[in-house]
mmCIF file with all atom_site columns, C-alpha atoms in Angstrom:
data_model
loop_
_atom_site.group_PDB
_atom_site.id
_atom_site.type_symbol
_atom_site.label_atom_id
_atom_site.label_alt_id
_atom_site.label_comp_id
_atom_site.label_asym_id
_atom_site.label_entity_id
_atom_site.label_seq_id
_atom_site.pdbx_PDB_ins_code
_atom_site.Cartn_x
_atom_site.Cartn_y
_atom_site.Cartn_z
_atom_site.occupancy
_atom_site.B_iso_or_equiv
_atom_site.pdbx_formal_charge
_atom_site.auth_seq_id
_atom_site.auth_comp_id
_atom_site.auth_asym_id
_atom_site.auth_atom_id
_atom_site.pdbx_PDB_model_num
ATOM 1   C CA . UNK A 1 1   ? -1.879  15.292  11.240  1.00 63.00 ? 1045 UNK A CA 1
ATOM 2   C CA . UNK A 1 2   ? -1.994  12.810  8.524   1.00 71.00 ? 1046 UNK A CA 1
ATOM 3   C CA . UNK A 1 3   ? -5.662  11.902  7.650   1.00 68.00 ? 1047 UNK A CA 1
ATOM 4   C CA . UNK A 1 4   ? -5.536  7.792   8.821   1.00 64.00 ? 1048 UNK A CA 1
ATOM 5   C CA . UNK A 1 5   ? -3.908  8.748   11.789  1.00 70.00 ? 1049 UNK A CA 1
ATOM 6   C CA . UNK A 1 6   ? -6.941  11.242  12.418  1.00 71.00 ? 1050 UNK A CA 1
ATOM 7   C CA . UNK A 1 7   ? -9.411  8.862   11.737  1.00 68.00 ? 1051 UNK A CA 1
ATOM 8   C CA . UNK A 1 8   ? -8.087  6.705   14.097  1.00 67.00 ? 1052 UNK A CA 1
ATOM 9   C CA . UNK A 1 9   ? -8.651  8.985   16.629  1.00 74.00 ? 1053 UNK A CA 1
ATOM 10  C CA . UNK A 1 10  ? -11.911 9.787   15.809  1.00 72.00 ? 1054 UNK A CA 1
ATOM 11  C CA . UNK A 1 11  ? -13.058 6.158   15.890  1.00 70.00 ? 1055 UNK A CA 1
ATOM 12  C CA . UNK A 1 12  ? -10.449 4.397   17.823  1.00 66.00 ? 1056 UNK A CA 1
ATOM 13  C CA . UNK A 1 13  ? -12.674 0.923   17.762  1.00 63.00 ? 1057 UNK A CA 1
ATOM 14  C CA . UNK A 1 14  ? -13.679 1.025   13.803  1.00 56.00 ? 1058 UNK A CA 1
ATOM 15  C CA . UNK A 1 15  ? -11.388 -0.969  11.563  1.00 55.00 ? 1059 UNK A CA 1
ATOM 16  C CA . UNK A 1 16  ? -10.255 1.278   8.982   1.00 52.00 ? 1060 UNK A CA 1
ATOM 17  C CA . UNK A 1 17  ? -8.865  0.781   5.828   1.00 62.00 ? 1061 UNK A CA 1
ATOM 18  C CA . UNK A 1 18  ? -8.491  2.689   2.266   1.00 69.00 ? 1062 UNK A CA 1
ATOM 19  C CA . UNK A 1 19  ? -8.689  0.844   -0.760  1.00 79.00 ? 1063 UNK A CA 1
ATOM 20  C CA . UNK A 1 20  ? -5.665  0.714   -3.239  1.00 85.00 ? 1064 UNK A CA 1
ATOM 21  C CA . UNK A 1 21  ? -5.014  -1.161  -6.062  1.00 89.00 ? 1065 UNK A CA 1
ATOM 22  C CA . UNK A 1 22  ? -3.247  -4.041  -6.127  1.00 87.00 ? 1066 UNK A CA 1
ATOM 23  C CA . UNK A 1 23  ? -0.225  -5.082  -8.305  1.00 86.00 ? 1067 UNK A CA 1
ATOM 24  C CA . UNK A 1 24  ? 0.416   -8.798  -9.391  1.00 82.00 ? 1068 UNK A CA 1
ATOM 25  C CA . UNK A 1 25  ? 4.022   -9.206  -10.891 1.00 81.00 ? 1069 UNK A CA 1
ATOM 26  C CA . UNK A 1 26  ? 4.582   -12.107 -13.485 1.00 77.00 ? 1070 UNK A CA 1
ATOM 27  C CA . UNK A 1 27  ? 8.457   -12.613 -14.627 1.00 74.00 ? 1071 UNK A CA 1
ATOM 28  C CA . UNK A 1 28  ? 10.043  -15.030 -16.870 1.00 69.00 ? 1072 UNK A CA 1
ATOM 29  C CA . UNK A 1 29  ? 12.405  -15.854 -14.538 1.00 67.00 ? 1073 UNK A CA 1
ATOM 30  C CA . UNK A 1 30  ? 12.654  -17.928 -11.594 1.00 67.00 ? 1074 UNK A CA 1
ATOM 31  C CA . UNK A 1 31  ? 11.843  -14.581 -8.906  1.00 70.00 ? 1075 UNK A CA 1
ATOM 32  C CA . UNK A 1 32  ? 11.085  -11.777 -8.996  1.00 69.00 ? 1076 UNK A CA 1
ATOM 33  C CA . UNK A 1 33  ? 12.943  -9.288  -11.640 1.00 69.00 ? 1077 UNK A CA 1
ATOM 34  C CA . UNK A 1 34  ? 15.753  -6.817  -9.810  1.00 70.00 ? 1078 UNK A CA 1
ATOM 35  C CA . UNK A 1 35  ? 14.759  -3.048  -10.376 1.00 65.00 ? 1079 UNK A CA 1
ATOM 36  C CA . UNK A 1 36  ? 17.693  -2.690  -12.369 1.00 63.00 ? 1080 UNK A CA 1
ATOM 37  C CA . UNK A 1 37  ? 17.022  -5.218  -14.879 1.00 63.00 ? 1081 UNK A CA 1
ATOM 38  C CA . UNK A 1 38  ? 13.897  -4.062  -16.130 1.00 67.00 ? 1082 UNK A CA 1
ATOM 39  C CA . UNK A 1 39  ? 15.462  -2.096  -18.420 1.00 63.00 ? 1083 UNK A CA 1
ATOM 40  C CA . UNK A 1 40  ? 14.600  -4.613  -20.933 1.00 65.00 ? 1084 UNK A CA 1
ATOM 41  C CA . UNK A 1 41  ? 11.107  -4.234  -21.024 1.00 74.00 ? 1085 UNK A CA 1
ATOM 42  C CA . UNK A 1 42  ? 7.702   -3.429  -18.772 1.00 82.00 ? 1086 UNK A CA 1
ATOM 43  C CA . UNK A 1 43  ? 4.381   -3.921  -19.399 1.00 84.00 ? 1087 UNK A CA 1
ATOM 44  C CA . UNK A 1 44  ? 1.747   -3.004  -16.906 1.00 88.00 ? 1088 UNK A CA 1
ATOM 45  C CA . UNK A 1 45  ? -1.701  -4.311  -17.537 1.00 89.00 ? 1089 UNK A CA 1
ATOM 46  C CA . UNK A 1 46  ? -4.655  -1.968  -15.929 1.00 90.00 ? 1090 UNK A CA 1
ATOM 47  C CA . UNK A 1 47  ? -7.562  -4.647  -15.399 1.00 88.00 ? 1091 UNK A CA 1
ATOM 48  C CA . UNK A 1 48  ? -10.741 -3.826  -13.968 1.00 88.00 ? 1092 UNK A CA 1
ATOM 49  C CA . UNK A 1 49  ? -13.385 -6.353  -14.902 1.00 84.00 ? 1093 UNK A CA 1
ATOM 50  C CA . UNK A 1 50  ? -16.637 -5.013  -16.292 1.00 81.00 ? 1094 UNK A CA 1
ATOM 51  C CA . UNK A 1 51  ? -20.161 -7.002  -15.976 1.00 74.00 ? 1095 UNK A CA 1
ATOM 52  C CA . UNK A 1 52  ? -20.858 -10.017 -14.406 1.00 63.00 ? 1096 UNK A CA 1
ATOM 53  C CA . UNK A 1 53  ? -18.305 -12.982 -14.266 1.00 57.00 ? 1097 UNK A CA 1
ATOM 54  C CA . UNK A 1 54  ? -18.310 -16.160 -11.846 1.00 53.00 ? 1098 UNK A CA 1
ATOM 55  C CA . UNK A 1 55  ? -18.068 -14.549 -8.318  1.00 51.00 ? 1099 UNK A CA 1
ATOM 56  C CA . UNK A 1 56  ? -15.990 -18.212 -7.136  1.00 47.00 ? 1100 UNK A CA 1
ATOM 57  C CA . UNK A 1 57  ? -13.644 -17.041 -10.022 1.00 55.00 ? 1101 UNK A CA 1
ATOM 58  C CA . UNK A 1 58  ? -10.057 -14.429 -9.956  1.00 58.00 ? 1102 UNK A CA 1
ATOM 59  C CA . UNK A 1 59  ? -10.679 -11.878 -11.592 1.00 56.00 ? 1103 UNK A CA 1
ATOM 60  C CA . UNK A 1 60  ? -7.035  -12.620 -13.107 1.00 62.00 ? 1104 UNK A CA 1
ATOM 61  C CA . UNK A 1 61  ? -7.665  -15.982 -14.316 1.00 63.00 ? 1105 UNK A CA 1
ATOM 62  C CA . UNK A 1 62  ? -8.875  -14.802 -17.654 1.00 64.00 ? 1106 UNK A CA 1
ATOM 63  C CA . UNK A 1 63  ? -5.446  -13.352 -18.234 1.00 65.00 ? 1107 UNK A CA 1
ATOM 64  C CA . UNK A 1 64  ? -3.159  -16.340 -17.284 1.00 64.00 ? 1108 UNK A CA 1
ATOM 65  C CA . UNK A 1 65  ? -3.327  -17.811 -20.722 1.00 64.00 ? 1109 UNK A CA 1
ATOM 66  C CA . UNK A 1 66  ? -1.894  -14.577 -22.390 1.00 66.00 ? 1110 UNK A CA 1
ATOM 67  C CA . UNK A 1 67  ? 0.575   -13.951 -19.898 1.00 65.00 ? 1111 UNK A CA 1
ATOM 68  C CA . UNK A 1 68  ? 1.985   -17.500 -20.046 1.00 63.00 ? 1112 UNK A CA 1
ATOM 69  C CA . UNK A 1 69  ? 2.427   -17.083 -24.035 1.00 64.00 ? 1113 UNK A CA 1
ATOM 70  C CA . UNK A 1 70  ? 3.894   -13.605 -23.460 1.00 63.00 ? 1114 UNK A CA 1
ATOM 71  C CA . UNK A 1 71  ? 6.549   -14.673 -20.646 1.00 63.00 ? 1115 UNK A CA 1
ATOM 72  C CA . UNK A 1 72  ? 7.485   -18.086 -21.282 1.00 61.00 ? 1116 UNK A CA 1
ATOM 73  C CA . UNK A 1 73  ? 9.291   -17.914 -24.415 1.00 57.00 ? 1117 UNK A CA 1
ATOM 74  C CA . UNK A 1 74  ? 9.864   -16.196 -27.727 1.00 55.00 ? 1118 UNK A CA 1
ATOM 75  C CA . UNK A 1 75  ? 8.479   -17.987 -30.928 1.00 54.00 ? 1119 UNK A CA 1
ATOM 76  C CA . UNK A 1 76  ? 10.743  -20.599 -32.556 1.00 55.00 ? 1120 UNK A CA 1
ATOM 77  C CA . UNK A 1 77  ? 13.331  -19.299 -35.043 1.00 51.00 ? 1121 UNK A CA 1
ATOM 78  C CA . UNK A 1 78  ? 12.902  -15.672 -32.837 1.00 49.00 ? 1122 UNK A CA 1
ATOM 79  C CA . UNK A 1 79  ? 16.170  -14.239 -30.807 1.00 50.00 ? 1123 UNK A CA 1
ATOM 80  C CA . UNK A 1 80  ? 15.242  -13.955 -26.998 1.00 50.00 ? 1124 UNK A CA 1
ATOM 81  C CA . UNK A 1 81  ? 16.564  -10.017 -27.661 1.00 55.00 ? 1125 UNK A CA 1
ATOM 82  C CA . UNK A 1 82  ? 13.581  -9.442  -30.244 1.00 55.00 ? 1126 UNK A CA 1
ATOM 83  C CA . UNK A 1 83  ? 11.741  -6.957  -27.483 1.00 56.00 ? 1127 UNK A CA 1
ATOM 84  C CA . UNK A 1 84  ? 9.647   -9.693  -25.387 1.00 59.00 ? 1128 UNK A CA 1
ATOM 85  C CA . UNK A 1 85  ? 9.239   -7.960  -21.723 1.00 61.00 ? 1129 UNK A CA 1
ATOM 86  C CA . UNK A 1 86  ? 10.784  -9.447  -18.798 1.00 69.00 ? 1130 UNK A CA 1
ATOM 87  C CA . UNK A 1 87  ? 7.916   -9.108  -16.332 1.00 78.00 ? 1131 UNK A CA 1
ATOM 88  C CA . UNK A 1 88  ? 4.250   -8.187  -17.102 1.00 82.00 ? 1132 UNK A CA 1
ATOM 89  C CA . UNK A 1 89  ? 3.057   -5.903  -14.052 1.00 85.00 ? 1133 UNK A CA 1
ATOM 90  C CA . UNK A 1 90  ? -1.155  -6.650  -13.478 1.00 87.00 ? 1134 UNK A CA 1
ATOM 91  C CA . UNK A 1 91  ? -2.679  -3.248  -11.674 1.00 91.00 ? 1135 UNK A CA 1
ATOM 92  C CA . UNK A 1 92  ? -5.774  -4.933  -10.380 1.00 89.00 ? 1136 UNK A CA 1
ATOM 93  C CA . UNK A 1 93  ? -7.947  -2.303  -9.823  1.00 90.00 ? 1137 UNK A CA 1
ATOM 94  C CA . UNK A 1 94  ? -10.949 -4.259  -8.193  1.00 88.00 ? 1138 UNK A CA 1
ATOM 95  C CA . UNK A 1 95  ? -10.386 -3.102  -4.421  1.00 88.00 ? 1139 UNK A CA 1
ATOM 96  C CA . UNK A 1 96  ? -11.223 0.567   -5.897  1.00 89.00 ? 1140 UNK A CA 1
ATOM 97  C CA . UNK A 1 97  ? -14.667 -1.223  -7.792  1.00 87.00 ? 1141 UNK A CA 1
ATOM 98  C CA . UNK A 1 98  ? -15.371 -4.437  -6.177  1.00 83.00 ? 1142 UNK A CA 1
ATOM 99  C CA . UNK A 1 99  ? -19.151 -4.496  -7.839  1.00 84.00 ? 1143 UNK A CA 1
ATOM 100 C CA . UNK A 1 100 ? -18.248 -5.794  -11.481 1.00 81.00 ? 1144 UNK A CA 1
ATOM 101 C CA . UNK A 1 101 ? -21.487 -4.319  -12.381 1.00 82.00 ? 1145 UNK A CA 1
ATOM 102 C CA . UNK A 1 102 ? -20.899 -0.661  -11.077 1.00 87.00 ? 1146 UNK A CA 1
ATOM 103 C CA . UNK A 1 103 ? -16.931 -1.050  -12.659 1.00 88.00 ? 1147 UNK A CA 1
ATOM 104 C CA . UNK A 1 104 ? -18.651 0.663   -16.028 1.00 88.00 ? 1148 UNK A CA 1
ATOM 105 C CA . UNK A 1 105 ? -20.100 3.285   -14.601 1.00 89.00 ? 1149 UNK A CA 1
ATOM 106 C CA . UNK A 1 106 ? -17.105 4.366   -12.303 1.00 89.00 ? 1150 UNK A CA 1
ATOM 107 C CA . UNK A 1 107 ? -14.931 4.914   -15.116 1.00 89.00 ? 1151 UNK A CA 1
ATOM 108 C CA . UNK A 1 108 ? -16.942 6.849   -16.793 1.00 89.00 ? 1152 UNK A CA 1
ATOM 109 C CA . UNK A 1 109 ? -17.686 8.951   -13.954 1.00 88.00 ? 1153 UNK A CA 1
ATOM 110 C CA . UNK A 1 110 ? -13.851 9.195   -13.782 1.00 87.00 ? 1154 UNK A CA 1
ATOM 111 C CA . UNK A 1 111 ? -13.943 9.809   -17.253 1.00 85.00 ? 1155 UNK A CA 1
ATOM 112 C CA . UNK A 1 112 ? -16.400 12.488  -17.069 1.00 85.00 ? 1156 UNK A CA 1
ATOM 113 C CA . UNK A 1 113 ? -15.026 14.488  -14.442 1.00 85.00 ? 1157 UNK A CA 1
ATOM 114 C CA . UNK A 1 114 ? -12.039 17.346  -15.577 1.00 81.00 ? 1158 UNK A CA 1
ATOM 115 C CA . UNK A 1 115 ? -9.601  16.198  -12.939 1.00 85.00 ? 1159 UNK A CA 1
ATOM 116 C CA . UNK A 1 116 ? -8.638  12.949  -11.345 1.00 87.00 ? 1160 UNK A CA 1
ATOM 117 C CA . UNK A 1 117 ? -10.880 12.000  -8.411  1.00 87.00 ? 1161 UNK A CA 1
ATOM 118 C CA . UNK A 1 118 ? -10.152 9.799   -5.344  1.00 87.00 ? 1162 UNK A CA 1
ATOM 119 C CA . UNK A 1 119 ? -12.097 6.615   -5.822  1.00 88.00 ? 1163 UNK A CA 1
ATOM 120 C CA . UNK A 1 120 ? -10.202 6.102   -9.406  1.00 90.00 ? 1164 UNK A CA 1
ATOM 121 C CA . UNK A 1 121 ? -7.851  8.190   -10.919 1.00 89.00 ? 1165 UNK A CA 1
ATOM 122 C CA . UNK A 1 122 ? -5.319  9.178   -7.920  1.00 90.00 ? 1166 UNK A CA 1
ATOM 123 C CA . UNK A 1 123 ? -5.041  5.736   -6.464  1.00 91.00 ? 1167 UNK A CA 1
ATOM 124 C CA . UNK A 1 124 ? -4.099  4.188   -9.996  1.00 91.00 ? 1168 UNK A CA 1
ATOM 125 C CA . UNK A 1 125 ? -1.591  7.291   -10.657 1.00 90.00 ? 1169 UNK A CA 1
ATOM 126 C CA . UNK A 1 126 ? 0.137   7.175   -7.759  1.00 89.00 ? 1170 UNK A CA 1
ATOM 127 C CA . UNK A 1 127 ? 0.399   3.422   -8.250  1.00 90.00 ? 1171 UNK A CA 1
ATOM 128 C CA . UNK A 1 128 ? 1.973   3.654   -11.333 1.00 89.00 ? 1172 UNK A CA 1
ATOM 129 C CA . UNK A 1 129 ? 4.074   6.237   -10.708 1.00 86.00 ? 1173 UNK A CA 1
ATOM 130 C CA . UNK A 1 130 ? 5.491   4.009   -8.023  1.00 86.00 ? 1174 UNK A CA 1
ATOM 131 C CA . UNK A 1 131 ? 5.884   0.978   -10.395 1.00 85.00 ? 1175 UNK A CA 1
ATOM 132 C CA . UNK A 1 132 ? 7.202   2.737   -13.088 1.00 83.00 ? 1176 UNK A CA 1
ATOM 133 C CA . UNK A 1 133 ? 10.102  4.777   -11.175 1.00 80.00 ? 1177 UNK A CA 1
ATOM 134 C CA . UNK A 1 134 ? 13.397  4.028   -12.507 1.00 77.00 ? 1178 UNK A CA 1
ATOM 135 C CA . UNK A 1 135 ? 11.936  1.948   -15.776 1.00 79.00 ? 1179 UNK A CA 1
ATOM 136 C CA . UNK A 1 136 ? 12.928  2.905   -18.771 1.00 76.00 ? 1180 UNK A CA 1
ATOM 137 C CA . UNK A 1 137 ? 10.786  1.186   -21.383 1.00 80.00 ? 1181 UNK A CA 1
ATOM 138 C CA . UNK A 1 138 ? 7.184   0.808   -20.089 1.00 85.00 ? 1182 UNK A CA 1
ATOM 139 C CA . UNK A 1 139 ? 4.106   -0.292  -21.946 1.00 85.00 ? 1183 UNK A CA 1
ATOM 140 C CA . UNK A 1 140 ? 0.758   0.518   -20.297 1.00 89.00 ? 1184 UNK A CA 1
ATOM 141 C CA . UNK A 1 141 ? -1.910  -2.066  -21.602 1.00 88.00 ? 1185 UNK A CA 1
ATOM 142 C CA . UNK A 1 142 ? -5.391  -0.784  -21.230 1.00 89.00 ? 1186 UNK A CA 1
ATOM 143 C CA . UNK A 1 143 ? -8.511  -2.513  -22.342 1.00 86.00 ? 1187 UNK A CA 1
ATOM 144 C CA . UNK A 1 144 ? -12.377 -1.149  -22.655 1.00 86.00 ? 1188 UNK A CA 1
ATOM 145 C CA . UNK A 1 145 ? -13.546 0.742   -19.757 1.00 88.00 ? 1189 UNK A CA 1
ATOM 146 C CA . UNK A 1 146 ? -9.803  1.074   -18.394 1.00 90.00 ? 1190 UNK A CA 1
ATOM 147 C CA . UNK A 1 147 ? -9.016  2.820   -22.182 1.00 90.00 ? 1191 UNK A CA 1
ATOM 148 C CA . UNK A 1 148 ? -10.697 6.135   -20.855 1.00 90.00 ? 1192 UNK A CA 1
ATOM 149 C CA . UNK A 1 149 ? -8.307  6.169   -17.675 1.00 91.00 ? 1193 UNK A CA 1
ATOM 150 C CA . UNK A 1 150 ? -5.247  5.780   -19.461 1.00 90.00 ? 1194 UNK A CA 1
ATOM 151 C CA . UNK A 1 151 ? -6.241  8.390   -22.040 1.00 89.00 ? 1195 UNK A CA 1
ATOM 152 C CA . UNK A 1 152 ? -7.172  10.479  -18.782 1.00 88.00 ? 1196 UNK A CA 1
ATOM 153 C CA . UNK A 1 153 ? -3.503  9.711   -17.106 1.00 88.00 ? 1197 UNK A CA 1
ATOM 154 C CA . UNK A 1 154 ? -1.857  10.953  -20.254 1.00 86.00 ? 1198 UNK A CA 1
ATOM 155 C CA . UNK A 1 155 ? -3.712  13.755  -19.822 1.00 83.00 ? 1199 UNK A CA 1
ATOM 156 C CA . UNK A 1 156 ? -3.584  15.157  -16.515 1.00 78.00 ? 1200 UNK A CA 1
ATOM 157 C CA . UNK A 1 157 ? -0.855  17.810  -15.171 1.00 70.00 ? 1201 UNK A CA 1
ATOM 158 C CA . UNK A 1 158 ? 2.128   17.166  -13.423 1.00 68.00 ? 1202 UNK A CA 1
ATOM 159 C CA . UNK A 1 159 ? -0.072  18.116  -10.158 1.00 69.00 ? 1203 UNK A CA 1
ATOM 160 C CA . UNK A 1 160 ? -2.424  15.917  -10.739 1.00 72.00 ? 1204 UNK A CA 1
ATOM 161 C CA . UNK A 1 161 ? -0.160  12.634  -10.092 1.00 69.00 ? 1205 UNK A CA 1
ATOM 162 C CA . UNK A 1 162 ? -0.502  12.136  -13.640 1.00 71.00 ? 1206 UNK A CA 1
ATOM 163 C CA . UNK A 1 163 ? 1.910   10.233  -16.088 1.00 76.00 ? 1207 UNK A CA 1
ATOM 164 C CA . UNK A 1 164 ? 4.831   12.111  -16.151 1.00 75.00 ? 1208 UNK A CA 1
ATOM 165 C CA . UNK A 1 165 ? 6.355   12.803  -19.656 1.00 73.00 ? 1209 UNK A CA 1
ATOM 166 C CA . UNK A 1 166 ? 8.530   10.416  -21.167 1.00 76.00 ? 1210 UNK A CA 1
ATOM 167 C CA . UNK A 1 167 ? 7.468   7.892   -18.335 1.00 77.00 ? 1211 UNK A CA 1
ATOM 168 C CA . UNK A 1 168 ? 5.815   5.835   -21.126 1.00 83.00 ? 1212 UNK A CA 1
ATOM 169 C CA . UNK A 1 169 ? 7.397   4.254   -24.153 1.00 85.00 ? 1213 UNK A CA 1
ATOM 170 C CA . UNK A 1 170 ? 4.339   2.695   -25.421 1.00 87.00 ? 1214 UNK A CA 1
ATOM 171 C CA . UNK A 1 171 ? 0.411   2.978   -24.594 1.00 88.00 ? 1215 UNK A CA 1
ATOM 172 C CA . UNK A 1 172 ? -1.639  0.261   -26.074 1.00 87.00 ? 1216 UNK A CA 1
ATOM 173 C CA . UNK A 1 173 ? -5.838  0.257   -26.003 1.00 88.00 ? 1217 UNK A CA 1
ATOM 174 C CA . UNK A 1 174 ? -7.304  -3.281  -26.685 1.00 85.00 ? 1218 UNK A CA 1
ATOM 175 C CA . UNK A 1 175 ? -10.958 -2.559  -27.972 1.00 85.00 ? 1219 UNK A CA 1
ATOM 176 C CA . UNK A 1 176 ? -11.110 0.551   -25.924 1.00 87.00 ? 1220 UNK A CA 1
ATOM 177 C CA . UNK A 1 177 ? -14.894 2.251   -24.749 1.00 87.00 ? 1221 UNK A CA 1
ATOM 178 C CA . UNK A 1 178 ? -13.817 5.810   -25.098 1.00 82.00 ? 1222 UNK A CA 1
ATOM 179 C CA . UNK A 1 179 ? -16.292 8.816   -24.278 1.00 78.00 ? 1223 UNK A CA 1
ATOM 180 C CA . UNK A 1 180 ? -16.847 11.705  -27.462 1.00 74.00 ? 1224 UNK A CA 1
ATOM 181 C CA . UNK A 1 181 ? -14.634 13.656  -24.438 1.00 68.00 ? 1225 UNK A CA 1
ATOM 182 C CA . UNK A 1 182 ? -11.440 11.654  -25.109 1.00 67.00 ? 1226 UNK A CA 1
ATOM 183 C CA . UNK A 1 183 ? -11.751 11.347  -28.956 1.00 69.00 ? 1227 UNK A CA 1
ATOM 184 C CA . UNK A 1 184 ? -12.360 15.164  -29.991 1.00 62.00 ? 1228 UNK A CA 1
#
């Protein structure tokens, strides 16, 4: 029996729910980009904020600035072919972390462990395998804290949900916060 389908059962009144990230889709177009013609170009953002920030605030709106720049057009005297992306995927990870102030300390608890665990690592695999499948050229964009998980992903077996090989054209860390672990 599948394990929400148990829990039901064992607490038919309690309103359950598991937490998953979410995925925000930005495209330069007027919809949202066909599967098949994201062959140009994806880049999926892993964002989990770390620290205190304006609780009234989105936890995106930092981001909107660079994604408008990225999406909207190339520079002038640049060919629209010169390798912008056609849609930036944002894998909010805040439903796994909703304390800002613990965010830090889960992922280095996820990247202290040897495999991935359940309150990071699998969600945000299985996630991007999802939002990956059938992509060809794929940029993961990882930034401090989030570094660490991406390192991990690239890591981690094909059993593991991890990243499978060749799934990834591109991994970029923005000021990453890597443990000794990762580096040596």
């Amino acid at each position: 029996m599948a394990r929400r389908a148990l829990a039901q059962r064992q607490q038919p009144d309690a309103q359950l729910s598991w937490a998953t990230p979410r995925c925000h889709i930005f495209a330069a177009g007027y919809s949202t980009p066909k599967p098949n013609v994201l062959s140009r170009g994806l880049v999926v953002l892993l964002h989990l904020p770390e620290g205190g920030g304006a609780p009234s605030q989105s936890p995106l709106s930092p981001l909107v600035r660079g994604v408008q720049q990225l999406l909207i057009g190339p520079a002038e005297g640049a060919s629209p072919d010169d390798g912008a992306p056609l849609a930036l995927a944002v894998l909010d990870l805040t439903p796994l972390c909703p304390d800002p102030a613990a965010a830090a300390a889960a992922l280095d608890a996820e990247g202290a462990s040897a495999a991935l665990t359940k309150s990071i690592g699998k969600p945000v695999a299985r996630a991007l395998e999802k939002l990956t499948a059938g992509v060809s050229d794929v940029t993961l964009v990882a930034a401090g804290g989030c570094a660490q998980l991406a390192v991990k992903l690239l890591r981690a077996g094909d059993l593991e949900h991890g990243i499978k090989a060749g799934a990834l054209s591109r991994l970029l860390l923005l000021q990453p916060r890597l443990p000794a672990a990762c580096v040596n």
